Coordinates of C-alpha atoms in Angstrom, one line a residue:
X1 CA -16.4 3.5 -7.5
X2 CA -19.1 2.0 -5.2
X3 CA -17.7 0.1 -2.0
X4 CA -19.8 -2.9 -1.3
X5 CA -18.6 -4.7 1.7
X6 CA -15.6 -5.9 3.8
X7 CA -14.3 -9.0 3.8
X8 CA -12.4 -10.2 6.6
X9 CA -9.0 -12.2 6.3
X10 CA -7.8 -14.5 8.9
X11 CA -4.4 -15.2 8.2
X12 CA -2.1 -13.8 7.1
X13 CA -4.4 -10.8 9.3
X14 CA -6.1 -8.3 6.4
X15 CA -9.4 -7.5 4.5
X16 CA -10.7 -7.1 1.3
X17 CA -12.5 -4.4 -0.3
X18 CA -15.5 -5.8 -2.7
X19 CA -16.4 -2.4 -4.8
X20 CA -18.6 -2.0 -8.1
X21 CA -16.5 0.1 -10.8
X22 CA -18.3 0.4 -13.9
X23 CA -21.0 -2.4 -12.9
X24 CA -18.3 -5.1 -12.6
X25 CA -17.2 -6.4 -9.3
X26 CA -14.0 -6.0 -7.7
X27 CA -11.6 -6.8 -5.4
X28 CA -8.7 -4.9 -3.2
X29 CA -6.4 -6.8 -0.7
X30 CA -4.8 -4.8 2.1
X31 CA -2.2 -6.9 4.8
X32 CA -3.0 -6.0 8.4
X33 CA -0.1 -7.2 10.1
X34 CA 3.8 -5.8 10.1
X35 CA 6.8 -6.8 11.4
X36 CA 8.5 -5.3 14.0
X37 CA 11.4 -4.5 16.0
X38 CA 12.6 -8.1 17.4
X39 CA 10.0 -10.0 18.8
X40 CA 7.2 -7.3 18.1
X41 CA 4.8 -7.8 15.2
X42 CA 1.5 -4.8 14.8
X43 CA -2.0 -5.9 13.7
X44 CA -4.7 -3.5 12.7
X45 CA -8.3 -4.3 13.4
X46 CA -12.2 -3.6 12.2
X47 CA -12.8 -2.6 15.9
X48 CA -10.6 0.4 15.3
X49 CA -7.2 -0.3 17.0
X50 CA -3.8 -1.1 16.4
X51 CA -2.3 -3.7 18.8
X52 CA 1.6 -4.4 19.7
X53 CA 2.3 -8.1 20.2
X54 CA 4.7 -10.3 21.3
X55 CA 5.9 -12.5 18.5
X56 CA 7.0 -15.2 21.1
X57 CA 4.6 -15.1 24.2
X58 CA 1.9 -13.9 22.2
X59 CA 1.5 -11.2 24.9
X60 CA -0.1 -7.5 23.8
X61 CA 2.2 -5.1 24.4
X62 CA -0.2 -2.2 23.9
X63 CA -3.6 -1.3 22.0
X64 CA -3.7 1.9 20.1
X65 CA -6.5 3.7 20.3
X66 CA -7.8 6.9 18.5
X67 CA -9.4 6.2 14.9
X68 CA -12.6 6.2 14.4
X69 CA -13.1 4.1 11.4
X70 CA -11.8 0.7 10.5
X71 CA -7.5 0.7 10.2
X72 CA -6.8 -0.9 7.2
X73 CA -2.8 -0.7 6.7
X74 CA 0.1 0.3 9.0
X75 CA 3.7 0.0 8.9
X76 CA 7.2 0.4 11.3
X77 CA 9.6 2.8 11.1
X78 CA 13.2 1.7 9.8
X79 CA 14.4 2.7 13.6
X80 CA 11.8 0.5 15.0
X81 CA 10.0 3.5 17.6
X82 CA 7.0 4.2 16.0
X83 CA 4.7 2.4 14.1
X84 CA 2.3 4.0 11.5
X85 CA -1.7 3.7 10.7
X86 CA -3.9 4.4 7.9
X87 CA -7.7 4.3 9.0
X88 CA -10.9 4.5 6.9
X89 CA -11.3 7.7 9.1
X90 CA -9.1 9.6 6.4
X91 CA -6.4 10.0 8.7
X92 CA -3.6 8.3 9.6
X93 CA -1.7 8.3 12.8
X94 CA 1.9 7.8 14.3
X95 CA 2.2 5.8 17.8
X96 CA 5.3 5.7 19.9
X97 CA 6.2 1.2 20.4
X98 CA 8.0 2.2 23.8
X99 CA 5.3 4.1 26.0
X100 CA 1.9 3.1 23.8
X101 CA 1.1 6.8 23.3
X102 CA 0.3 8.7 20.2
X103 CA 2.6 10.9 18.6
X104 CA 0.6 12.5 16.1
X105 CA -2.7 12.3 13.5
X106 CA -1.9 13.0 9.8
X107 CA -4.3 15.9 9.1
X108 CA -4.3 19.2 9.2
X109 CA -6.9 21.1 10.9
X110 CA -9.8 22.2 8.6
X111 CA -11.1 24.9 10.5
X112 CA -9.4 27.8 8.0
X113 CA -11.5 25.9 5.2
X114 CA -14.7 26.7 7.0
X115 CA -13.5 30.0 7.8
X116 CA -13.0 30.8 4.3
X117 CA -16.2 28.9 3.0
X118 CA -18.0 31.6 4.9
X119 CA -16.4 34.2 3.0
X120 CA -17.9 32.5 0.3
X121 CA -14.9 31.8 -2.0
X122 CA -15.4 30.7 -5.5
X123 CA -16.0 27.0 -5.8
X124 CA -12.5 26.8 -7.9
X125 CA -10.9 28.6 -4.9
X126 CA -12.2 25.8 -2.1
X127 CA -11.1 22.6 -4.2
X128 CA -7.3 24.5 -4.1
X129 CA -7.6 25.0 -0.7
X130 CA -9.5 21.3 0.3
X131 CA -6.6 19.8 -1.8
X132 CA -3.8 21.4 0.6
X133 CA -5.6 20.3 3.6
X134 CA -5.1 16.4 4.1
X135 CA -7.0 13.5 2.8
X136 CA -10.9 13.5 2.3
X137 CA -10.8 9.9 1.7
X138 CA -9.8 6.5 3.1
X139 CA -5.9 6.3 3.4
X140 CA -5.2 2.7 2.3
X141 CA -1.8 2.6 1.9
X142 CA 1.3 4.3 3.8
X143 CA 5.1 3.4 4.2
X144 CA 8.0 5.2 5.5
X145 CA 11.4 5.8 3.1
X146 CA 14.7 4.1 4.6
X147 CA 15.7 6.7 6.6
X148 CA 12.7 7.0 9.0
X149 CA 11.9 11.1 8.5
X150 CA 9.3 10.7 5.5
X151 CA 6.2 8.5 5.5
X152 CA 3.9 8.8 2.7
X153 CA 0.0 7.7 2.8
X154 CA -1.9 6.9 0.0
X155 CA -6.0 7.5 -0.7
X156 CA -8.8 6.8 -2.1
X157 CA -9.4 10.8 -2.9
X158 CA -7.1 10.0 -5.8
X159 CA -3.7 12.0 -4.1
X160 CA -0.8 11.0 -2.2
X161 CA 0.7 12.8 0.6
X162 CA 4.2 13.0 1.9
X163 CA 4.2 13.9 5.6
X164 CA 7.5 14.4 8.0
X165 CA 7.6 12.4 10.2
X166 CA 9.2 14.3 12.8
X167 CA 6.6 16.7 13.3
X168 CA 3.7 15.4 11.2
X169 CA 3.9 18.3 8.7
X170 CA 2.9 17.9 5.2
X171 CA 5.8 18.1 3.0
X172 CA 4.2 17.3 -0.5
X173 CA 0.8 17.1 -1.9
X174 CA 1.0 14.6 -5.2
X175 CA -1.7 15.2 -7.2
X176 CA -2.0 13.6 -11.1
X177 CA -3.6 10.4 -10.8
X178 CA -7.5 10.3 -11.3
X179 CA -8.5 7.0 -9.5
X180 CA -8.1 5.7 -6.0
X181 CA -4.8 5.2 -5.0
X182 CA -3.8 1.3 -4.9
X183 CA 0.1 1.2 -3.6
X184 CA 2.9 4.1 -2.7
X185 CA 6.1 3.6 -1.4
X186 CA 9.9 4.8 -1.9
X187 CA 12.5 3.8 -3.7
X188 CA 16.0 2.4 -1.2
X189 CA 17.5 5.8 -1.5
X190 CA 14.8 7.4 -0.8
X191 CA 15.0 9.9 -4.1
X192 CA 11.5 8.4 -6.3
X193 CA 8.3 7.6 -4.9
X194 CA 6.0 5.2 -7.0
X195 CA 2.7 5.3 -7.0
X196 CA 0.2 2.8 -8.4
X197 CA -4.0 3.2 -9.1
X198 CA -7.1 2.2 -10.6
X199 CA -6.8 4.5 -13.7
X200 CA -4.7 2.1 -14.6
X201 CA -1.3 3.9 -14.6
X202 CA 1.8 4.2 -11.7
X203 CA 3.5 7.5 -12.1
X204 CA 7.1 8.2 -10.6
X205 CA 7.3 11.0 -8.7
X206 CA 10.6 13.5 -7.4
X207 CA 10.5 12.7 -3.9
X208 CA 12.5 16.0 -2.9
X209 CA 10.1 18.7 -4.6
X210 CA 6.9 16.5 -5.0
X211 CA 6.8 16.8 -8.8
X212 CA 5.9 14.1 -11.5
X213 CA 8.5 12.8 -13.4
X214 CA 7.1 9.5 -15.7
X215 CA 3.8 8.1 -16.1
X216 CA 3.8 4.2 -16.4
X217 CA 1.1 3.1 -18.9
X218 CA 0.4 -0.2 -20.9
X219 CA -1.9 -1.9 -18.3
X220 CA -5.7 -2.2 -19.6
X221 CA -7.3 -2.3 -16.6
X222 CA -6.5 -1.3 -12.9
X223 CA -3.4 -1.1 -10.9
X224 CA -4.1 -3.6 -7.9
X225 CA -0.2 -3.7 -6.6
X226 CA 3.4 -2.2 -7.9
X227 CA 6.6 -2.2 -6.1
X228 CA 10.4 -1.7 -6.8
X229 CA 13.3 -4.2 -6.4
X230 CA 15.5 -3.9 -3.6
X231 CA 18.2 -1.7 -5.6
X232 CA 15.4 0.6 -6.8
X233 CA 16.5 -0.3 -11.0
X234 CA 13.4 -2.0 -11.5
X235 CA 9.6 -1.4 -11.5
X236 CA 7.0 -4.4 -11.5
X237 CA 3.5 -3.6 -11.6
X238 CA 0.3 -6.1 -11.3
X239 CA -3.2 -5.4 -12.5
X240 CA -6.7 -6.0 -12.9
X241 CA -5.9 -6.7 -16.7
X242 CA -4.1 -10.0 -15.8
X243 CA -0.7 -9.3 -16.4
X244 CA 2.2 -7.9 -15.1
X245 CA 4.7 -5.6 -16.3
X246 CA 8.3 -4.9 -15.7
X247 CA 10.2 -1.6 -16.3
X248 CA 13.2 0.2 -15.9
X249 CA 13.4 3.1 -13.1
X250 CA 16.0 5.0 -15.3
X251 CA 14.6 4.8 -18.7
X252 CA 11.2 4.4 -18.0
X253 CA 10.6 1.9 -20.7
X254 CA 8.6 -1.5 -20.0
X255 CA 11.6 -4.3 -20.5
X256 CA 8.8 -7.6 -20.0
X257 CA 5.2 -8.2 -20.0
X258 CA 4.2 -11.1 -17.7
X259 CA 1.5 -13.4 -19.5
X260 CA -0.3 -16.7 -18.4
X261 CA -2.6 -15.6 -15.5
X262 CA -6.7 -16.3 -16.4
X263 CA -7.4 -13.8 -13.3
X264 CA -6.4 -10.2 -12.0
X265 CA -3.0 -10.0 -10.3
X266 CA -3.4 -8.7 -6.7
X267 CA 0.2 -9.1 -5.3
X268 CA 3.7 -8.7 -6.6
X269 CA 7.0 -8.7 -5.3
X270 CA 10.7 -9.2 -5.9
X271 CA 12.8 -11.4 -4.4
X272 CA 15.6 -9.9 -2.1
X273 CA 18.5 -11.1 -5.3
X274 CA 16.1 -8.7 -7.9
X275 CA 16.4 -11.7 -9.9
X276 CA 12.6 -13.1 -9.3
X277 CA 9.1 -12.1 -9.6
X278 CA 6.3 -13.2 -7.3
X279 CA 2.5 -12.8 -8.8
X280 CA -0.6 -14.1 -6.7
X281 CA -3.7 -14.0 -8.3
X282 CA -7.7 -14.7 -8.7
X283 CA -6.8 -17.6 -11.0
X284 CA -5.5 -19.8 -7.3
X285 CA -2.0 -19.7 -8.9
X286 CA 0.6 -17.5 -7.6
X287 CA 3.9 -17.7 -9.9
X288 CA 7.5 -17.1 -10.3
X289 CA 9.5 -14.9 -13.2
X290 CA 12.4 -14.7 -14.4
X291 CA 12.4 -10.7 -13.4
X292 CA 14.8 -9.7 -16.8
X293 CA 13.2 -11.8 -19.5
X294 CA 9.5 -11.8 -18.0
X295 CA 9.7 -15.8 -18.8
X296 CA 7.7 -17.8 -16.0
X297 CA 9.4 -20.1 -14.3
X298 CA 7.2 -22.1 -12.2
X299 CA 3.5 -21.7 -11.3
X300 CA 2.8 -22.6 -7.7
X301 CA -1.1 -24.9 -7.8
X302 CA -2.8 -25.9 -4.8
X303 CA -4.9 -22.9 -3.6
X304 CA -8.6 -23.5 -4.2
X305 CA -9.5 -19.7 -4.1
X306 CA -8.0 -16.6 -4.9
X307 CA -4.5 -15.7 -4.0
X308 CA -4.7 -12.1 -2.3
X309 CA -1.3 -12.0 -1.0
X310 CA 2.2 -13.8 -1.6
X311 CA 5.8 -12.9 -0.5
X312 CA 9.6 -14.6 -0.7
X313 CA 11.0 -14.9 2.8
X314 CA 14.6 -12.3 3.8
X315 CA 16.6 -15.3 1.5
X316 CA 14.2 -15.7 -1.3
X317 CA 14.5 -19.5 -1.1
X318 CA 10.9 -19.6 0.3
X319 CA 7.4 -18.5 -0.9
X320 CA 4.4 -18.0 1.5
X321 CA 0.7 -17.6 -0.1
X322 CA -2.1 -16.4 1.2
X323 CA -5.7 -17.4 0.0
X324 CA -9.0 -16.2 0.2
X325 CA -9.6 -20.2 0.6
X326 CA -8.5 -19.6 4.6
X327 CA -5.1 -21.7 4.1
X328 CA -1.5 -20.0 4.1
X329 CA 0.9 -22.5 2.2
X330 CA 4.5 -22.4 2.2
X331 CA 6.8 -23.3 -0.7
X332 CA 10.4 -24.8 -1.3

């Protein structure tokens, strides 16, 4: 993969990430702005920072500042005290929302690998040891589980890392897919993380003891975006290929394949029921699915450019787009 250029998205606040894979151009959407605790929403920037806002007064609460490289995702913890940052430094960092200060970077020192590299160890020897020693790529996707003490960040050096959040120790190393990573997150109970990438698979992985326990395939092209519903049950994944797939946590098994898309699917999401699928896509459509018969219910026309990002509101009677057009449109 060759990264061509950022794009910069104005609302709601992200980028994309033009790359060349195999001569063809591509596309990555990444959202830059979270919700908070209360009033408080978090933006990340191209100049570097993360910034703490006021959702009501509009007033900056506090600027982060520590990465050296653009930060290109971030997230709040379930207790609402510290907010998380992935940067295209390779690291990502955890700040405290109360005093502005940071808690702690994501990496473990490397000074032992250049230690040992003067020892000359075998080459095998060094790729063991770089693997156990934090990201060597840009982390472009990180979330915490429900219960606040695991975060996990995903990167483009192919791997996934599970980090506690406590003391910024590496828990897990998950190592298996061979592409950049394009989505990780938990399940509700915290007991499956999924995992989504451009070699066109998601794999489900033990979140206790780090270990791999399915590999999702059917998809032709890349994974741009997966997720789970809000019970954990189901799996929807969206891809480069145009279509989307639905599959079941426990089994394993794809239930629905979702068809009509003429463009890559960048975005999916369930609504909070479990009942409905949201898929935004290149084609200026974004559409809903019946989530257990993979029948499509309505497609949602208007957009006149790409849809990078699309969401149903906390009741799932609303649906907000985003397009690389410059508008946001809300729908009833």
């Amino acid at each position: 993969m060759k990264l061509k250029s950022f794009l910069l998205r104005y609302y709601p606040p992200g980028i994309m990430l033009e790359y060349e894979k195999h001569g063809e151009l591509k596309t990555k959407s990444i959202d830059l702005l979270d919700l908070g605790p209360s009033d408080k929403i978090a933006t990340g920037s191209f100049d570097k920072t993360c910034k703490l806002w006021s959702v009501e007064t509009g007033k900056c609460y506090h600027t982060f500042r520590g990465h050296t490289a653009e930060i290109v995702c971030l997230s709040f913890n379930p207790q609402s005290t510290l907010v998380a940052t992935g940067s295209m430094d390779t690291t990502a960092k955890l700040w405290n929302i109360q005093n502005g200060e940071e808690v702690c970077t994501l990496r473990e020192s490397r000074w032992r690998l250049a230690l040992l590299e003067e020892a000359e160890l075998e080459n095998h020897a060094k790729r063991i040891f770089k693997a156990m020693t934090g990201h060597s790529g840009e982390v472009i996707s990180l979330s915490f589980n429900t219960s606040g003490d695991r975060i996990i960040t995903g990167s483009f050096d192919h791997t996934v890392v599970v980090w506690d959040a406590d003391t910024g120790r590496k828990v897990h190393i998950l190592i298996g897919h061979c592409a950049e990573i394009s989505s990780a997150l938990f399940n509700w109970d915290c007991s499956l993380i999924l995992t989504g990438s451009m070699d066109k698979t998601c794999m489900l992985w033990n979140a206790t003891n780090g270990k791999c326990v399915a590999t999702l395939t059917g998809h032709d092209d890349e994974i741009l975006d997966s997720c789970f519903d809000y019970t954990g049950k189901l799996i929807a994944t969206a891809s480069a290929d145009g279509t989307a797939r639905i599959f079941s946590a426990a089994t394993r098994k794809c239930i629905a394949k979702l068809e009509g898309h003429e463009g890559e699917i960048s975005k999916i999401s369930f609504n909070p029921q479990g009942n409905r699928l949201l898929t935004g896509s290149s084609d200026k459509t974004a559409r809903i699915w019946d989530a257990q018969t993979g029948q499509c219910l309505q497609v949602l026309e208007g957009h006149t450019d790409e849809i990078f990002s699309c969401t149903f509101n906390y009741k799932g009677n609303i649906v907000i787009t985003g397009s690389k057009d410059n508008t946001c449109r809300i729908w009833r």
